[in-house]
PDB file of C-alpha atoms in Angstrom:
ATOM      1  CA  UNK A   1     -16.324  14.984  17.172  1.00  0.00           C
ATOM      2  CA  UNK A   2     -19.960  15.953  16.675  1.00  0.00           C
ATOM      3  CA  UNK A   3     -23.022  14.535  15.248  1.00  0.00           C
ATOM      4  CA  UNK A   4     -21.030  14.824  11.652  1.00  0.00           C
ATOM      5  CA  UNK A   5     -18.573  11.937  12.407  1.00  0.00           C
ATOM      6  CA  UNK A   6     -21.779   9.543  13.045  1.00  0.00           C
ATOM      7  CA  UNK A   7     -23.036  10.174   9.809  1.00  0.00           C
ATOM      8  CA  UNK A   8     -19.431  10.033   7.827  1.00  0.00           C
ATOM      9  CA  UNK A   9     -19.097   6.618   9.648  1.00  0.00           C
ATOM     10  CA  UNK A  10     -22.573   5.518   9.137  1.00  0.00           C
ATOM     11  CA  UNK A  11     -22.404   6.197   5.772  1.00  0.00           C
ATOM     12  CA  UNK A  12     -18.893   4.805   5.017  1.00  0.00           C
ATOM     13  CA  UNK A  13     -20.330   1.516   6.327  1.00  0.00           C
ATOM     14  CA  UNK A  14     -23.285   1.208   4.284  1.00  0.00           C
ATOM     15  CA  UNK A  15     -20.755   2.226   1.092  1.00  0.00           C
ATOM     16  CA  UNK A  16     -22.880   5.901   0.762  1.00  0.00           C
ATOM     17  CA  UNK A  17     -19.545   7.921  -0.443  1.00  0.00           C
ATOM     18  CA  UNK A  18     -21.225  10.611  -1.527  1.00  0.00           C
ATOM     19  CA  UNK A  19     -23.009  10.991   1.598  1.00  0.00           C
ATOM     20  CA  UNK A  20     -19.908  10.452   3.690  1.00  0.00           C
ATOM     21  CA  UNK A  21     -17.405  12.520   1.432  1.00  0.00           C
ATOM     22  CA  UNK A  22     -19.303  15.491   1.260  1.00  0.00           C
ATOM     23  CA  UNK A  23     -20.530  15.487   5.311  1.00  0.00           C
ATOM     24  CA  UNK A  24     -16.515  14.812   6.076  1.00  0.00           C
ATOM     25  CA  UNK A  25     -15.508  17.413   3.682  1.00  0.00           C
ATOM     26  CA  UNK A  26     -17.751  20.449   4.952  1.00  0.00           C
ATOM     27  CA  UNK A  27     -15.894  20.240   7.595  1.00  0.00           C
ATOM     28  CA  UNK A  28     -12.394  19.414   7.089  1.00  0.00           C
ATOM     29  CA  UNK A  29      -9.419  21.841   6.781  1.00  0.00           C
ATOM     30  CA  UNK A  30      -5.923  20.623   5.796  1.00  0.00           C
ATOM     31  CA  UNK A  31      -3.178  22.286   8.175  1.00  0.00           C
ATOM     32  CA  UNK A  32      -5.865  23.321  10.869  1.00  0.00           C
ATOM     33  CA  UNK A  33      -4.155  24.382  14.597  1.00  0.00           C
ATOM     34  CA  UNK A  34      -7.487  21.995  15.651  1.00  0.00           C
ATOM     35  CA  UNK A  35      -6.857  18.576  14.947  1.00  0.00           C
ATOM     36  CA  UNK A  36     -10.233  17.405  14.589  1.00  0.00           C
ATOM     37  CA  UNK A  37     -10.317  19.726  11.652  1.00  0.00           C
ATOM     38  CA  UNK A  38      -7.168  18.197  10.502  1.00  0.00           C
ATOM     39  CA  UNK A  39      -7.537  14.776  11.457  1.00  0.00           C
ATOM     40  CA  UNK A  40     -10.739  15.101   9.481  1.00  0.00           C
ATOM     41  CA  UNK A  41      -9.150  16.322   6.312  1.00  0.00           C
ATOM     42  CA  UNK A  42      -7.016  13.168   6.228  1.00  0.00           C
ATOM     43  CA  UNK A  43     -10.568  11.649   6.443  1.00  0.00           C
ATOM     44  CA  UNK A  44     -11.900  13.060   3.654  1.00  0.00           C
ATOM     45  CA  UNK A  45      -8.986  12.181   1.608  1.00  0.00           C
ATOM     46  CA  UNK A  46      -9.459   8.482   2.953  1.00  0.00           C
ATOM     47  CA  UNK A  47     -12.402   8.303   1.781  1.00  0.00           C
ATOM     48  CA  UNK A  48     -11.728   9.878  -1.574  1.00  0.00           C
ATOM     49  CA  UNK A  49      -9.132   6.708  -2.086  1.00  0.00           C
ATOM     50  CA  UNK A  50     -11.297   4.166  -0.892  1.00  0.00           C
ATOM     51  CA  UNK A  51     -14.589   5.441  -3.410  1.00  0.00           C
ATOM     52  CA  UNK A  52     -11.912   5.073  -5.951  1.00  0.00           C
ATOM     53  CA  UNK A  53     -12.222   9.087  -6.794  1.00  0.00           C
ATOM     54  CA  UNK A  54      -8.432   8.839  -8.214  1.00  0.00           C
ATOM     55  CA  UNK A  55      -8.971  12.045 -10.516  1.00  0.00           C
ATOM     56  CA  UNK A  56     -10.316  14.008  -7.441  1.00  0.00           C
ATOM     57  CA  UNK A  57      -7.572  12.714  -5.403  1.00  0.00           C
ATOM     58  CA  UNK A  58      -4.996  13.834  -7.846  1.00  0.00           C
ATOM     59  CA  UNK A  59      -6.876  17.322  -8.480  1.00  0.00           C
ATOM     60  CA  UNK A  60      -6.266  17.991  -4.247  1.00  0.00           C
ATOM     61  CA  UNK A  61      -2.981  16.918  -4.839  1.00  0.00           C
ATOM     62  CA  UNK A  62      -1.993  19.609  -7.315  1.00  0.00           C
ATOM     63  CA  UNK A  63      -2.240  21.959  -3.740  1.00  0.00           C
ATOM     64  CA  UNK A  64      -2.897  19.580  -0.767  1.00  0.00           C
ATOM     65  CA  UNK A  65       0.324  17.474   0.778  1.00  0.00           C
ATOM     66  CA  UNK A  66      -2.017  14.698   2.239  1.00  0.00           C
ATOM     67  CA  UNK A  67      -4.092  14.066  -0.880  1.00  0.00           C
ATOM     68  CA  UNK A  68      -0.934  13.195  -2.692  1.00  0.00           C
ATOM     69  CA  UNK A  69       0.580  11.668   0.519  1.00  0.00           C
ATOM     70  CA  UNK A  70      -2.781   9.146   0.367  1.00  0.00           C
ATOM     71  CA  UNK A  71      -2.455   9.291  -3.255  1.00  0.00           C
ATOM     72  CA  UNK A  72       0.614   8.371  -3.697  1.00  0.00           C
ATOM     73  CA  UNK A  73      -0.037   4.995  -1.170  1.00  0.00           C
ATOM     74  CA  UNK A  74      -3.073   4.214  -2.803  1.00  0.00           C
ATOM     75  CA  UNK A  75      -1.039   3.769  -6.308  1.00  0.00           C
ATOM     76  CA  UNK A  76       1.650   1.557  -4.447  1.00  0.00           C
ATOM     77  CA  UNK A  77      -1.274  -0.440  -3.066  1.00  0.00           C
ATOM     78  CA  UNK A  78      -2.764  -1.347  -6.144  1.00  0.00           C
ATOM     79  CA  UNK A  79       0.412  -1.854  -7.551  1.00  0.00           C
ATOM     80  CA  UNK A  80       0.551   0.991 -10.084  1.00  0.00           C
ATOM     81  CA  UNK A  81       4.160   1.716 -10.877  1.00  0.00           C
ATOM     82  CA  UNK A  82       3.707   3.434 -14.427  1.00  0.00           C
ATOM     83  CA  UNK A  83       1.455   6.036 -12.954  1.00  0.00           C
ATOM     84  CA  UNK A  84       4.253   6.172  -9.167  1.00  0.00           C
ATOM     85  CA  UNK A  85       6.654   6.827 -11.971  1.00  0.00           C
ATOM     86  CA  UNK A  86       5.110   9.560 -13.847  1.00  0.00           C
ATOM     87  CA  UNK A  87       4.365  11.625 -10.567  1.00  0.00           C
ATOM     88  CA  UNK A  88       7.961  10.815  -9.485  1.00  0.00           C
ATOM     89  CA  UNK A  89       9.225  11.958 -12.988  1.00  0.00           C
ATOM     90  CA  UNK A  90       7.371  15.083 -12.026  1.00  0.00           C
ATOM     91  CA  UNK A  91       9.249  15.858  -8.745  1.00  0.00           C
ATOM     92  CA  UNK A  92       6.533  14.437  -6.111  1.00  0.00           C
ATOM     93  CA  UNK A  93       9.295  12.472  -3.508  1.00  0.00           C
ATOM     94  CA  UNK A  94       6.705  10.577  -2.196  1.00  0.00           C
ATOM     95  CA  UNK A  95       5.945   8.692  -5.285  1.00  0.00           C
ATOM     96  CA  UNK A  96       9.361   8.253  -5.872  1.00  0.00           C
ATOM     97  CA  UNK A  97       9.745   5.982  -2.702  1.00  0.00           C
ATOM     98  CA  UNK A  98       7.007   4.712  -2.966  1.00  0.00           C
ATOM     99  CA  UNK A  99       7.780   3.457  -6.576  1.00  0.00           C
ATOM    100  CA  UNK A 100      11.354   2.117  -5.065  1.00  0.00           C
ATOM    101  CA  UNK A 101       9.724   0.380  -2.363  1.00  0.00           C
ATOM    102  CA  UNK A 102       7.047  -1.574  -5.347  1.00  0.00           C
ATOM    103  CA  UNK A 103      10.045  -2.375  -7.281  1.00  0.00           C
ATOM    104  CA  UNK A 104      11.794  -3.449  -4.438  1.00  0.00           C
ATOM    105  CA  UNK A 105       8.256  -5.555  -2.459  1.00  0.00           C
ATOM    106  CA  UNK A 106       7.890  -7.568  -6.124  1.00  0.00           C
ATOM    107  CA  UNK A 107      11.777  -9.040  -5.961  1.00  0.00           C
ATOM    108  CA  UNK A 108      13.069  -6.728  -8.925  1.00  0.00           C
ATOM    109  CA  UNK A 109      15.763  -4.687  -6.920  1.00  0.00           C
ATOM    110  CA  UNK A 110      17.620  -4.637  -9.946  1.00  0.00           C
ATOM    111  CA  UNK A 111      14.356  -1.981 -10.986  1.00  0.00           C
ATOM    112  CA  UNK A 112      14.456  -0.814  -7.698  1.00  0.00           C
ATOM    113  CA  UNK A 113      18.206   0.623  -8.095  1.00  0.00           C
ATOM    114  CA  UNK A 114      18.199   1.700 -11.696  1.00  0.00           C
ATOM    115  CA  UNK A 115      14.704   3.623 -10.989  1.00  0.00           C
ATOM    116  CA  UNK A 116      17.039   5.765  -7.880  1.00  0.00           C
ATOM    117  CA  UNK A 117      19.633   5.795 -10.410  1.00  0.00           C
ATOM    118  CA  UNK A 118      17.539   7.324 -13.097  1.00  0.00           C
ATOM    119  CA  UNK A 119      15.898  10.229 -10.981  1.00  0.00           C
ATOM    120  CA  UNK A 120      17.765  11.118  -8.197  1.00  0.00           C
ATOM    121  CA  UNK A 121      20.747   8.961  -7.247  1.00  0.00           C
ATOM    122  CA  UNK A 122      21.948  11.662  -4.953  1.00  0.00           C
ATOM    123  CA  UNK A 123      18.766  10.296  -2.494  1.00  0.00           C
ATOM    124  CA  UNK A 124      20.327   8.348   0.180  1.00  0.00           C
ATOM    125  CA  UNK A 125      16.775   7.479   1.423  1.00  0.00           C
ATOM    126  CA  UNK A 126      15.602   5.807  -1.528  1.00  0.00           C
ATOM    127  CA  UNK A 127      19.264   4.521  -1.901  1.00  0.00           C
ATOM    128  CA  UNK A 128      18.392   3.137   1.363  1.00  0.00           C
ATOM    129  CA  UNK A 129      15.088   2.146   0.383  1.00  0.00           C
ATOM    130  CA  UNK A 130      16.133   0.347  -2.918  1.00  0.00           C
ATOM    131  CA  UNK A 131      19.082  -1.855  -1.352  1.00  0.00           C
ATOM    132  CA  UNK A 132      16.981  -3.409   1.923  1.00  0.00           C
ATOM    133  CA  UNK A 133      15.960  -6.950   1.218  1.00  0.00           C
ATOM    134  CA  UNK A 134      12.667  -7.384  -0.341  1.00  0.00           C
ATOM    135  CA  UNK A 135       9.345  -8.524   1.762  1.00  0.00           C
ATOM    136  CA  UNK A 136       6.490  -9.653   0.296  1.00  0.00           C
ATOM    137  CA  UNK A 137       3.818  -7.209   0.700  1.00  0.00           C
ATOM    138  CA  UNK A 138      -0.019  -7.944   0.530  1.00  0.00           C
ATOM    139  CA  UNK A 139      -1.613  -5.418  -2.021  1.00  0.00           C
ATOM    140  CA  UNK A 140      -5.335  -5.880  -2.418  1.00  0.00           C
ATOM    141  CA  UNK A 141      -5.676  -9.343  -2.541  1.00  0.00           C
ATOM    142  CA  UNK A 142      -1.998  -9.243  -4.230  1.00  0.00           C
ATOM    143  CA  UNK A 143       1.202  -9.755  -3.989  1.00  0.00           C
TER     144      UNK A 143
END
């Protein structure tokens, strides 16, 4: 890593996103043979979820795997199961499990099984996912 990854992490400290986003995301390139170039596109997306950039995050998602990969998590961290459900609605597998697994991490499996049930029940992973016992997850000061 060059002299860019001191000033994404200097800046991320000190809470300069704009700084750090834009220095990260010059560049980053999803699916890059190098993985410093990949490693720092799952970076950039990082630090697109933790500035709270949610409609930027979704906008890389519409073509990116990892932004909705990070988007996806950061709506099961903050506990956001209308929005999970939408995206899973739409097709996007990750949010699906991730929506079983919220269902499942507040104690509702009953949720949890009818949500598999109502969009895919031919998923044995989120079959899977829906019918392991429940463990109380920490979600931002949550849970």
């Amino acid at each position: 890593m060059d002299d860019w990854g001191a000033v994404v992490r200097a800046s991320e400290k000190r809470g300069d996103w704009d700084k750090a986003i834009t220095v990260v995301g010059s560049v980053a390139e999803c699916s890059s043979p190098d993985p410093y170039l990949h490693d720092a596109h799952l970076w950039h997306m990082d630090l697109l979820a933790k500035a709270g950039r949610l409609d930027e995050l979704a906008r890389w998602g519409e073509r990116d795997r990892c932004a909705r990969r990070r988007l996806d998590r950061l709506l099961y961290e903050q506990g956001r199961d209308s929005e999970l459900r939408h995206r899973a609605d739409c097709g996007d597998k990750t949010a699906f499990y991730k929506l079983v697994c919220l269902l499942r991490d507040r104690g509702d499996q009953k949720a949890a099984r009818q949500t598999v049930a109502d969009i895919d029940p031919t998923d044995t992973y989120a079959t899977h996912l829906a019918l392991e016992p429940h463990t109380r997850v920490e979600r931002n000061g949550s849970g």
